[in-house]
Coordinates of C-alpha atoms (C1' of nucleotides) in Angstrom, one line a residue:
Chain J
X1 CA -2.6 -32.4 -1.0
X2 CA -4.1 -30.7 -3.4
X3 CA -8.0 -32.6 -3.7
X4 CA -9.1 -30.9 -6.7
X5 CA -5.6 -31.1 -8.9
X6 CA -5.3 -34.4 -7.6
X7 CA -8.2 -36.0 -8.3
X8 CA -9.6 -34.3 -11.2
X9 CA -6.9 -32.1 -13.0
X10 CA -4.3 -34.7 -12.5
X11 CA -5.9 -37.8 -12.9
X12 CA -3.3 -38.8 -15.4
X13 CA -0.2 -37.1 -15.9
X14 CA 1.7 -38.4 -18.7
X15 CA -1.7 -37.7 -20.7
X16 CA -0.6 -35.1 -23.2
X17 CA -1.9 -31.6 -23.0
X18 CA -4.7 -31.6 -25.9
X19 CA -5.9 -35.2 -24.8
X20 CA -6.3 -34.3 -21.4
X21 CA -8.6 -31.1 -22.4
X22 CA -11.1 -33.3 -23.6
X23 CA -11.5 -35.5 -20.1
X24 CA -12.2 -32.2 -18.8
X25 CA -15.6 -32.4 -16.7
X26 CA -16.9 -29.2 -15.6
X27 CA -19.7 -30.9 -13.8
X28 CA -17.2 -32.5 -11.7
X29 CA -17.0 -29.4 -9.7
X30 CA -18.2 -28.0 -6.9
X31 CA -19.9 -24.7 -8.0
X32 CA -17.9 -21.3 -7.7
X33 CA -19.2 -17.8 -8.8
X34 CA -17.1 -14.7 -8.4
X35 CA -18.0 -11.1 -8.2
X36 CA -17.3 -7.7 -8.5
X37 CA -18.3 -5.5 -5.5
X38 CA -17.2 -1.9 -5.1
X39 CA -16.7 0.6 -2.5
X40 CA -17.7 3.9 -4.1
X41 CA -16.5 6.9 -1.6
X42 CA -17.8 10.4 -2.3
X43 CA -17.8 13.4 -0.4
X44 CA -21.5 15.2 0.2
X45 CA -21.7 18.0 2.8
X46 CA -18.9 17.7 4.1
X47 CA -18.6 13.9 5.0
X48 CA -17.7 10.6 3.1
X49 CA -20.3 9.1 1.8
X50 CA -20.8 5.4 -0.1
X51 CA -23.0 4.3 -2.7
X52 CA -25.4 1.5 -1.3
X53 CA -28.1 -0.2 -3.2
X54 CA -31.0 -1.8 -1.8
X55 CA -31.0 -5.6 -2.3
X56 CA -34.4 -6.6 -5.0
X57 CA -33.5 -10.1 -4.9
X58 CA -32.5 -12.7 -2.4
X59 CA -30.4 -13.2 -0.8
X60 CA -30.7 -10.7 1.6
X61 CA -33.5 -8.9 -0.1
X62 CA -34.4 -5.8 1.4
X63 CA -30.8 -5.3 2.8
X64 CA -28.5 -2.7 2.1
X65 CA -25.5 -4.2 0.3
X66 CA -22.3 -2.5 -1.6
X67 CA -22.9 -2.7 -5.3
X68 CA -21.8 -5.5 -7.5
X69 CA -22.3 -8.2 -9.6
X70 CA -21.2 -11.3 -11.2
X71 CA -18.4 -11.3 -13.7
X72 CA -19.2 -11.8 -17.4
X73 CA -17.3 -14.9 -19.1
X74 CA -15.7 -12.5 -21.3
X75 CA -14.6 -9.6 -19.0
X76 CA -11.8 -8.8 -16.9
X77 CA -12.0 -8.1 -13.3
X78 CA -11.5 -4.4 -13.8
X79 CA -13.6 -4.1 -16.7
X80 CA -16.3 -6.1 -14.7
X81 CA -15.7 -3.5 -12.2
X82 CA -15.9 0.0 -14.4
X83 CA -19.3 -1.8 -15.7
X84 CA -20.6 -1.8 -12.7
X85 CA -19.3 1.5 -11.8
X86 CA -20.8 3.0 -14.8
X87 CA -24.2 1.3 -14.2
X88 CA -24.5 1.8 -10.4
X89 CA -24.0 5.5 -10.4
X90 CA -25.3 6.7 -13.4
X91 CA -22.4 9.1 -13.6
X92 CA -22.0 10.5 -17.4
X93 CA -19.1 9.5 -19.5
X94 CA -16.9 12.8 -18.8
X95 CA -17.6 12.2 -14.9
X96 CA -16.6 8.6 -15.0
X97 CA -13.3 9.1 -17.0
X98 CA -12.4 11.4 -13.7
X99 CA -13.5 8.6 -11.4
X100 CA -10.4 6.5 -9.9
X101 CA -11.0 3.0 -9.8
X102 CA -8.2 0.2 -8.1
X103 CA -8.6 -3.3 -7.1
X104 CA -8.8 -3.5 -2.7
X105 CA -9.1 -6.9 -2.0
X106 CA -11.0 -10.3 -2.3
X107 CA -13.0 -12.1 0.1
X108 CA -14.0 -15.8 -0.2
X109 CA -14.6 -17.1 3.5
X110 CA -16.8 -20.4 3.0
X111 CA -20.3 -19.3 4.1
X112 CA -20.0 -15.5 3.1
X113 CA -22.8 -16.0 0.6
X114 CA -25.6 -18.2 1.7
X115 CA -26.5 -19.6 -1.9
X116 CA -25.1 -22.8 -2.8
X117 CA -22.0 -22.0 -4.4
X118 CA -19.2 -20.6 -3.1
X119 CA -19.1 -16.7 -3.8
X120 CA -15.6 -15.2 -4.0
X121 CA -16.1 -10.9 -4.1
X122 CA -12.9 -9.2 -5.8
X123 CA -13.6 -5.7 -3.7
X124 CA -13.1 -2.7 -5.7
X125 CA -11.9 1.0 -4.6
X126 CA -13.5 4.0 -6.3
X127 CA -13.4 7.9 -5.7
X128 CA -16.1 9.9 -7.0
X129 CA -16.2 13.2 -7.9
X130 CA -19.2 15.5 -6.2
X131 CA -22.1 14.5 -7.8
X132 CA -24.9 16.8 -8.2
X133 CA -27.9 14.7 -7.7
X134 CA -28.3 11.3 -5.8
X135 CA -27.8 9.0 -8.0
X136 CA -30.7 6.7 -10.2
X137 CA -30.3 2.9 -9.6
X138 CA -30.5 0.6 -12.3
X139 CA -33.4 -1.6 -12.6
X140 CA -35.7 -2.2 -9.5
X141 CA -32.7 -1.8 -7.2
X142 CA -32.7 1.6 -5.0
X143 CA -29.3 2.9 -4.7
X144 CA -28.4 5.8 -2.2
X145 CA -25.0 7.7 -1.2
X146 CA -24.8 6.8 2.5
X147 CA -23.1 9.0 5.5
X148 CA -20.5 7.1 6.5
X149 CA -21.5 7.5 9.8
X150 CA -25.2 6.4 8.6
X151 CA -24.0 3.1 7.8
X152 CA -22.3 2.1 11.0
X153 CA -25.7 2.0 12.6
X154 CA -26.8 -0.6 9.9
X155 CA -26.0 -4.2 9.1
X156 CA -25.4 -4.8 5.7
X157 CA -25.9 -7.7 3.2
X158 CA -23.1 -10.0 3.7
X159 CA -19.3 -9.3 5.0
X160 CA -19.9 -5.9 3.2
X161 CA -19.2 -3.7 6.6
X162 CA -15.8 -5.6 6.4
X163 CA -15.2 -4.7 2.7
X164 CA -16.5 -0.9 3.5
X165 CA -13.8 -0.5 6.2
X166 CA -11.4 -2.3 4.8
X167 CA -12.0 0.3 1.4
X168 CA -12.1 3.4 4.1
X169 CA -8.8 2.5 5.7
X170 CA -7.2 2.2 2.1
X171 CA -8.9 5.4 1.0
X172 CA -7.3 7.4 3.6
X173 CA -3.8 5.9 3.3
X174 CA -4.0 6.7 -0.4
X175 CA -4.3 10.1 0.2
X176 CA -1.2 10.5 2.1
X177 CA 1.3 9.5 -0.5
X178 CA -1.0 10.2 -3.8
X179 CA -2.8 12.9 -5.8
X180 CA -6.0 11.3 -5.1
X181 CA -7.4 13.6 -3.5
X182 CA -8.4 15.3 -6.7
X183 CA -10.7 12.8 -7.6
X184 CA -13.0 13.7 -5.0
X185 CA -13.3 17.4 -6.6
X186 CA -14.5 18.8 -9.5
X187 CA -11.6 19.2 -12.5
X188 CA -11.3 23.0 -11.0
X189 CA -11.1 23.3 -7.4
X190 CA -9.9 25.8 -4.5
X191 CA -7.0 25.1 -2.0
X192 CA -9.4 24.9 0.4
X193 CA -12.0 22.0 -1.3
X194 CA -9.0 20.2 -1.5
X195 CA -7.8 20.5 2.0
X196 CA -12.0 19.8 3.0
X197 CA -11.1 16.1 1.3
X198 CA -8.5 15.6 3.7
X199 CA -10.5 16.5 6.6
X200 CA -13.3 14.5 5.6
X201 CA -11.5 11.6 4.9
X202 CA -9.3 11.6 8.0
X203 CA -11.5 13.0 10.3
X204 CA -9.6 15.9 11.3
X205 CA -8.7 19.6 11.0
X206 CA -5.5 20.4 8.8
X207 CA -3.8 23.8 9.3
X208 CA -4.9 25.8 6.4
X209 CA -1.8 27.8 6.0
X210 CA 0.5 24.6 6.2
X211 CA -1.6 22.6 4.2
X212 CA -1.4 25.4 1.2
X213 CA 2.4 25.4 1.8
X214 CA 2.6 22.1 1.2
X215 CA 0.3 21.7 -1.8
X216 CA 1.9 24.3 -3.8
X217 CA 5.6 22.8 -2.8
X218 CA 4.7 19.4 -4.0
X219 CA 5.8 19.5 -8.0
X220 CA 3.3 18.5 -10.1
X221 CA 0.0 18.0 -7.5
X222 CA -2.0 21.0 -8.6
X223 CA -1.1 24.0 -11.3
X224 CA -3.2 27.4 -11.6
X225 CA -6.1 28.0 -14.1
X226 CA -5.4 31.5 -13.3
X227 CA -9.5 31.8 -12.6
X228 CA -11.3 32.2 -9.1
X229 CA -13.8 31.5 -7.4
X230 CA -17.3 34.1 -8.4
X231 CA -17.3 34.8 -4.8
X232 CA -15.8 34.3 -1.6
X233 CA -16.8 31.7 1.0
X234 CA -20.4 31.4 2.4
X235 CA -19.9 33.0 5.5
X236 CA -17.0 35.3 4.1
X237 CA -13.4 36.0 2.9
X238 CA -11.7 36.5 0.1
X239 CA -12.1 34.8 -3.8
X240 CA -10.0 31.9 -3.5
X241 CA -8.1 30.7 -6.8
X242 CA -8.6 27.9 -8.9
X243 CA -6.7 24.9 -9.8
X244 CA -6.5 21.9 -11.7
X245 CA -4.5 18.6 -11.1
X246 CA -1.2 19.0 -12.0
X247 CA -0.5 15.5 -13.2
X248 CA 1.4 13.9 -10.4
X249 CA 0.1 10.5 -9.3
X250 CA 2.8 10.2 -6.0
X251 CA 3.6 13.1 -3.8
X252 CA 7.3 13.6 -2.9
X253 CA 7.5 14.2 -0.4
X254 CA 4.2 12.4 1.4
X255 CA 1.3 14.9 2.8
X256 CA 1.2 13.0 6.4
X257 CA -1.1 12.5 8.8
X258 CA -0.9 14.8 11.6
X259 CA -2.4 12.2 14.0
X260 CA -0.2 9.4 12.6
X261 CA 3.0 11.8 13.0
X262 CA 2.8 11.8 17.1
Chain Z
X1 CA -27.1 -6.2 -17.7
X2 CA -26.2 -9.0 -15.4
X3 CA -26.6 -11.8 -17.4
X4 CA -26.0 -14.8 -14.7
X5 CA -28.1 -12.6 -12.2
X6 CA -30.9 -11.6 -13.7
X7 CA -31.0 -15.1 -15.6
X8 CA -30.6 -17.6 -13.0
X9 CA -30.0 -16.2 -9.8
X10 CA -33.1 -14.0 -10.0
X11 CA -35.5 -15.7 -12.1
X12 CA -38.1 -15.0 -10.0
X13 CA -37.7 -11.8 -7.9
X14 CA -41.2 -12.3 -5.8
X15 CA -39.8 -15.8 -4.5
X16 CA -39.3 -16.6 -0.8
X17 CA -35.3 -17.1 -0.3
X18 CA -35.9 -20.8 1.5
X19 CA -38.1 -21.7 -1.7
X20 CA -35.4 -19.9 -4.0
X21 CA -32.5 -21.8 -2.5
X22 CA -34.1 -24.9 -3.7
X23 CA -34.7 -24.0 -7.5
X24 CA -30.5 -23.2 -7.9
X25 CA -29.2 -25.4 -10.6
X26 CA -25.2 -25.6 -10.3
X27 CA -24.7 -26.9 -13.5
X28 CA -26.1 -24.2 -15.2
X29 CA -23.2 -22.3 -14.5
X30 CA -20.1 -21.6 -16.9
X31 CA -17.8 -23.3 -14.6
X32 CA -15.0 -21.2 -12.9
X33 CA -12.4 -21.9 -10.4
X34 CA -10.2 -20.2 -8.1
X35 CA -6.5 -20.7 -7.0
X36 CA -4.0 -19.0 -4.8
X37 CA -0.8 -18.5 -6.2
X38 CA 2.0 -17.7 -3.7
X39 CA 5.1 -14.9 -4.5
X40 CA 7.3 -16.2 -1.4
X41 CA 10.4 -14.1 -1.5
X42 CA 13.9 -14.8 0.2
X43 CA 17.2 -13.6 0.5
X44 CA 20.0 -15.9 -0.3
X45 CA 23.7 -14.6 -1.4
X46 CA 22.8 -11.1 -1.2
X47 CA 20.3 -11.5 -3.9
X48 CA 16.3 -11.6 -3.9
X49 CA 15.2 -14.9 -4.7
X50 CA 11.7 -16.4 -5.3
X51 CA 10.3 -20.0 -4.7
X52 CA 9.4 -21.1 -8.1
X53 CA 8.3 -24.9 -8.9
X54 CA 8.5 -26.9 -12.2
X55 CA 4.9 -27.9 -13.1
X56 CA 4.3 -32.1 -13.2
X57 CA 1.3 -31.7 -14.9
X58 CA -0.5 -29.9 -18.2
X59 CA -1.7 -26.9 -18.5
X60 CA 2.5 -25.8 -19.1
X61 CA 4.1 -28.9 -17.9
X62 CA 7.5 -28.6 -17.6
X63 CA 8.0 -25.1 -17.4
X64 CA 8.4 -22.8 -14.1
X65 CA 5.4 -21.5 -12.1
X66 CA 4.7 -19.5 -8.7
X67 CA 4.0 -22.4 -6.6
X68 CA 0.2 -22.1 -5.8
X69 CA -3.5 -24.4 -6.2
X70 CA -7.1 -24.5 -5.9
X71 CA -8.4 -23.1 -2.8
X72 CA -10.3 -26.2 -1.2
X73 CA -14.3 -26.0 -0.2
X74 CA -13.5 -25.7 3.5
X75 CA -11.2 -23.0 3.2
X76 CA -10.4 -19.4 3.3
X77 CA -8.1 -17.5 0.8
X78 CA -5.4 -17.0 3.8
X79 CA -5.8 -20.5 4.9
X80 CA -4.9 -21.9 1.8
X81 CA -2.4 -19.5 1.1
X82 CA -0.9 -20.6 4.4
X83 CA -1.5 -24.2 3.4
X84 CA 0.4 -23.5 0.1
X85 CA 3.3 -22.1 1.8
X86 CA 3.8 -24.7 4.1
X87 CA 3.5 -27.2 1.7
X88 CA 5.9 -25.9 -0.9
X89 CA 8.7 -24.3 1.4
X90 CA 8.7 -27.4 3.4
X91 CA 9.6 -24.9 6.3
X92 CA 9.4 -26.1 9.9
X93 CA 6.6 -24.5 12.1
X94 CA 8.6 -22.4 13.8
X95 CA 10.1 -20.8 10.6
X96 CA 6.8 -20.9 9.4
X97 CA 5.4 -18.8 12.4
X98 CA 7.8 -15.8 11.3
X99 CA 7.1 -15.8 7.1
X100 CA 4.9 -12.7 6.5
X101 CA 1.8 -13.6 4.1
X102 CA -0.2 -10.7 2.2
X103 CA -2.7 -10.7 0.0
X104 CA -1.1 -9.4 -2.9
X105 CA -4.0 -9.0 -6.1
X106 CA -6.4 -11.0 -7.9
X107 CA -5.9 -12.1 -11.7
X108 CA -8.7 -13.1 -13.8
X109 CA -8.2 -12.3 -17.1
X110 CA -10.1 -14.6 -19.9
X111 CA -8.1 -17.1 -20.9
X112 CA -5.1 -16.7 -18.7
X113 CA -6.0 -20.4 -18.3
X114 CA -6.0 -22.7 -21.2
X115 CA -8.2 -25.1 -19.3
X116 CA -11.8 -25.2 -20.2
X117 CA -12.3 -23.3 -16.8
X118 CA -12.6 -19.5 -16.1
X119 CA -9.6 -19.7 -13.6
X120 CA -9.4 -16.7 -11.1
X121 CA -6.1 -16.6 -9.0
X122 CA -5.5 -14.6 -5.9
X123 CA -1.9 -14.0 -5.4
X124 CA -0.3 -13.6 -2.0
X125 CA 3.2 -12.3 -1.2
X126 CA 5.2 -14.0 1.3
X127 CA 8.4 -12.6 3.0
X128 CA 10.6 -15.9 4.2
X129 CA 13.4 -15.7 6.8
X130 CA 17.2 -16.8 5.0
X131 CA 16.0 -21.0 4.9
X132 CA 19.6 -22.9 4.9
X133 CA 19.0 -25.3 2.7
X134 CA 17.8 -25.4 -0.9
X135 CA 13.8 -26.3 -0.5
X136 CA 12.3 -29.9 -1.1
X137 CA 9.1 -29.8 -3.6
X138 CA 6.2 -31.9 -3.1
X139 CA 5.2 -35.0 -4.6
X140 CA 6.6 -35.4 -7.9
X141 CA 7.1 -31.6 -8.6
X142 CA 10.9 -30.0 -8.8
X143 CA 11.2 -26.5 -6.8
X144 CA 13.7 -24.3 -6.3
X145 CA 15.0 -20.7 -5.0
X146 CA 15.2 -18.8 -8.3
X147 CA 16.8 -15.4 -8.2
X148 CA 15.2 -12.4 -9.6
X149 CA 17.8 -12.0 -12.1
X150 CA 17.4 -15.5 -13.3
X151 CA 13.5 -14.9 -13.9
X152 CA 13.8 -12.7 -15.9
X153 CA 15.4 -14.6 -18.7
X154 CA 12.6 -17.6 -18.1
X155 CA 8.9 -17.7 -19.3
X156 CA 7.0 -18.2 -16.6
X157 CA 3.6 -20.1 -16.9
X158 CA 0.3 -18.4 -17.1
X159 CA 0.5 -15.0 -16.2
X160 CA 2.9 -15.3 -13.6
X161 CA 5.7 -12.8 -14.7
X162 CA 3.2 -10.4 -14.0
X163 CA 2.0 -11.5 -10.9
X164 CA 5.7 -11.9 -10.1
X165 CA 6.6 -8.4 -10.8
X166 CA 3.6 -7.5 -8.9
X167 CA 4.6 -9.4 -5.8
X168 CA 8.5 -7.5 -6.3
X169 CA 6.7 -3.8 -6.4
X170 CA 4.7 -4.3 -3.2
X171 CA 7.6 -5.7 -1.6
X172 CA 9.9 -2.5 -2.7
X173 CA 7.1 -0.4 -1.3
X174 CA 6.0 -2.3 2.2
X175 CA 9.7 -1.6 3.5
X176 CA 9.1 1.8 3.3
X177 CA 6.4 1.9 5.6
X178 CA 6.3 -1.3 7.7
X179 CA 8.9 -3.2 9.5
X180 CA 8.9 -6.3 7.6
X181 CA 12.3 -6.1 6.9
X182 CA 12.6 -7.9 9.6
X183 CA 11.1 -11.2 8.0
X184 CA 13.8 -11.7 5.7
X185 CA 16.0 -12.3 8.5
X186 CA 16.6 -14.4 11.5
X187 CA 15.2 -14.0 14.7
X188 CA 18.4 -12.0 15.7
X189 CA 19.9 -9.7 13.6
X190 CA 22.5 -7.0 12.9
X191 CA 21.7 -3.7 11.8
X192 CA 24.0 -4.2 9.1
X193 CA 21.9 -7.3 8.3
X194 CA 18.6 -4.8 8.0
X195 CA 20.3 -2.7 6.0
X196 CA 21.7 -5.6 3.5
X197 CA 17.6 -6.4 3.1
X198 CA 16.9 -2.8 2.0
X199 CA 19.9 -3.0 0.0
X200 CA 19.0 -5.8 -2.1
X201 CA 15.3 -5.4 -2.2
X202 CA 15.9 -1.9 -3.4
X203 CA 19.2 -2.9 -5.7
X204 CA 20.5 0.3 -4.0
X205 CA 23.3 1.1 -1.5
X206 CA 22.4 3.2 1.7
X207 CA 24.5 5.0 3.8
X208 CA 25.3 3.0 6.9
X209 CA 25.8 5.7 9.5
X210 CA 22.4 6.9 8.4
X211 CA 20.9 3.9 8.2
X212 CA 21.9 3.1 11.7
X213 CA 20.7 6.6 12.8
X214 CA 17.3 6.3 11.5
X215 CA 16.8 2.3 12.8
X216 CA 17.8 3.1 16.4
X217 CA 15.3 6.1 16.3
X218 CA 11.7 4.7 15.4
X219 CA 10.5 3.6 18.1
X220 CA 9.8 -0.5 18.3
X221 CA 11.4 -1.3 15.1
X222 CA 14.4 -3.0 16.9
X223 CA 15.4 -4.0 20.7
X224 CA 18.7 -4.9 21.9
X225 CA 19.1 -8.2 23.0
X226 CA 22.4 -7.3 24.7
X227 CA 24.6 -9.9 22.7
X228 CA 26.6 -9.5 19.7
X229 CA 27.6 -11.5 17.0
X230 CA 30.5 -14.2 17.6
X231 CA 33.2 -12.8 15.4
X232 CA 33.3 -9.4 13.2
X233 CA 32.2 -9.7 9.2
X234 CA 33.9 -11.8 6.8
X235 CA 36.8 -9.0 5.8
X236 CA 36.8 -7.1 9.3
X237 CA 35.6 -5.0 11.5
X238 CA 34.2 -5.4 15.2
X239 CA 31.4 -8.0 16.3
X240 CA 28.1 -5.9 15.7
X241 CA 25.6 -6.1 18.3
X242 CA 22.4 -8.1 18.0
X243 CA 19.0 -7.1 17.7
X244 CA 15.3 -8.6 17.6
X245 CA 12.3 -6.6 16.4
X246 CA 10.7 -4.6 18.8
X247 CA 6.6 -5.0 17.8
X248 CA 6.6 -2.0 15.5
X249 CA 4.3 -2.7 11.9
X250 CA 4.4 0.8 11.0
X251 CA 7.3 2.8 10.4
X252 CA 7.2 6.5 11.7
X253 CA 8.3 8.3 10.1
X254 CA 8.9 6.0 6.9
X255 CA 12.3 4.8 5.8
X256 CA 12.1 6.4 2.3
X257 CA 14.1 5.1 -0.4
X258 CA 16.8 7.7 -1.5
X259 CA 16.2 6.8 -5.2
X260 CA 12.3 8.0 -4.7
X261 CA 13.3 11.0 -2.7
X262 CA 14.9 13.0 -5.5
Chain R
dC1 C1' 52.8 -10.3 15.4
dA2 C1' 52.5 -5.9 12.8
dG3 C1' 49.8 -3.6 9.4
dG4 C1' 46.5 -2.6 5.6
dG5 C1' 42.2 -3.0 4.7
dT6 C1' 37.0 -3.4 6.5
dT7 C1' 33.3 -2.5 9.3
dA8 C1' 30.0 -1.1 13.6
dT9 C1' 29.0 3.0 15.6
dG10 C1' 28.3 7.7 16.4
dC11 C1' 29.3 12.6 15.2
dT12 C1' 28.8 17.1 13.1
dC13 C1' 26.8 20.3 9.9
dA14 C1' 24.6 21.9 6.1
dA15 C1' 20.4 21.7 3.6
dC16 C1' 15.4 20.6 3.7
dA17 C1' 10.6 20.1 6.0
dT18 C1' 7.0 20.6 9.1
dT19 C1' 4.6 23.0 13.1
dA20 C1' 2.6 26.8 14.9
dG21 C1' 1.5 31.2 14.9
dA22 C1' -0.2 35.4 12.9
dA23 C1' -0.2 39.2 9.4
dA24 C1' -2.4 41.3 5.6
dT25 C1' -5.6 41.3 3.1
dA26 C1' -10.5 40.6 0.5
dC27 C1' -14.8 39.0 1.1
dT28 C1' -20.0 37.9 3.3
dC29 C1' -23.3 38.9 6.3
dA30 C1' -26.1 41.5 9.3
Chain V
dT1 C1' -20.1 50.3 8.0
dG2 C1' -18.2 46.7 11.1
dA3 C1' -18.0 41.9 12.9
dG4 C1' -16.4 38.1 11.6
dT5 C1' -14.3 34.5 8.5
dA6 C1' -11.3 32.8 4.4
dT7 C1' -7.3 33.0 1.4
dT8 C1' -2.6 33.7 1.5
dT9 C1' 2.0 34.7 2.7
dC10 C1' 5.4 34.6 6.6
dT11 C1' 8.4 33.8 10.8
dA12 C1' 10.9 31.6 13.7
dA13 C1' 11.3 27.3 16.1
dT14 C1' 11.9 22.5 15.6
dG15 C1' 12.5 18.2 13.6
dT16 C1' 14.3 15.3 10.3
dT17 C1' 17.9 13.8 6.4
dG18 C1' 22.1 13.5 3.7
dA19 C1' 27.0 13.6 3.3
dG20 C1' 31.6 12.9 5.0
dC21 C1' 34.5 11.9 9.0
dA22 C1' 36.1 9.8 13.1
dT23 C1' 36.9 6.2 16.4
dA24 C1' 37.8 1.4 17.4
dA25 C1' 37.0 -3.3 16.7
dC26 C1' 38.6 -6.8 14.0
dC27 C1' 40.0 -10.2 10.0
dC28 C1' 43.5 -11.4 6.9
dT29 C1' 48.2 -11.7 4.6
dG30 C1' 52.4 -11.7 5.2

DNA sequence: CAGGGTTATGCTCAACATTAGAAATACTCA
DNA sequence: TGAGTATTTCTAATGTTGAGCATAACCCTG
């Protein structure tokens, strides 16, 4: 049944465990590699953007891909993802602390990486707050925030288009029952800014009055700072009150997408 | 930064891709393995059970573990999980078709497997319908359905206790928004049987009348077969109508856990 | 075979949540 | 200064949920 296990790990079932370890011969195995790839989302100019890097090395040299890299021997998966996040975004530690990072899904279809090495990738999803400057890439690689619309006309390296789609889908769902929309805005934000996150990620307009009431009614979602914006909106309107995240991670009840309710 | 990538894959950035492939030397890499492990849940005697196997080989020989095995070179992850599911449960194809299988999470902490090989495991979650007989294990391994209560007093091999906990947690959440409770019952079922799935997985009693109304009101959750059970419940009551799954995968609105609503 | 306990199904009513619309107010820009 | 816009609050209509109860069908015991 299980070729590898039967023929190699379990050559001799009666062998003692310590003794068995000595007979292990790594070179007998087909080579396998594990990487982490990151879907790092942010909102810029009222559009959802993802961080992409232009590959400086083969395979897919010159093509755009999700940032990522091999998991190091002494690293746990989440550590590896956090390290890549830090390296690739160039965010300062204080911003980095506010980034949400979760494991998304693992991809391992044979042939998804053209190298003569079976590469599995553990995809992670990250929500980054608005970053003022375009990101500085590491080394020779070029990195850029791309709008999701732009990525639809691009061919991404590997199976990264599928990974990206999976990440966006997860993000849309997460907004409903978690307070993760606050990860897309600064430490202090207005209710309108928060609403804008939902509108951009979901791609639909929300009723400002209802959204306001809803956010205020969910216990622990936001708390008042007592301050307001310095000025009204760009095209008018009063100054908005500033809020910070209230500590709740789950939303009860959830903030449902209008288009899915019907 | 990325040791493996820099020192090995990217020795020469200017090299042509075809040429580069020839210089690749698998033996330069630290050995890595990828397995799939399965959290297969079912309901027996009004309790949630998980399928465990007694390991016949080191490491952890003689201890109980989640079923699983190495991903074969030509297999995608989902295929590997489906194969293990088939091998380990001994379910017939017709039952197998009704089993729900989804990727759960990937675990890769260094040292989680004592072998001199970095083992990553992609955990899958499966919901099996009631199976009449205890499961026949493959080969020399012993396999058994264990109640969740029983597993809490056992030490499972590797980090399988954590994987199991993650799977149960996911299962609890899935019932809320999806119609997956139907994967735990037979092709035709009564509303009470369906309610029992929720009660067992969530570990709390539900209001029969409200549950009934809710299930009937969600479009596409269940559809009538026109038939009823042959007799009433064991301790009395009228015959119940039989339903089958109505095709909906998402529940709108969701069927929320009472204990989480408060 | 009568009657008590049990269950499936459906109904009601109060509490709560959501939608759509609008009002009051405070600001920007021309 | 006036037109347009945004924030915040309110209201009325509608939809959903929680808890209790009612009815009828059924099993089991005596």
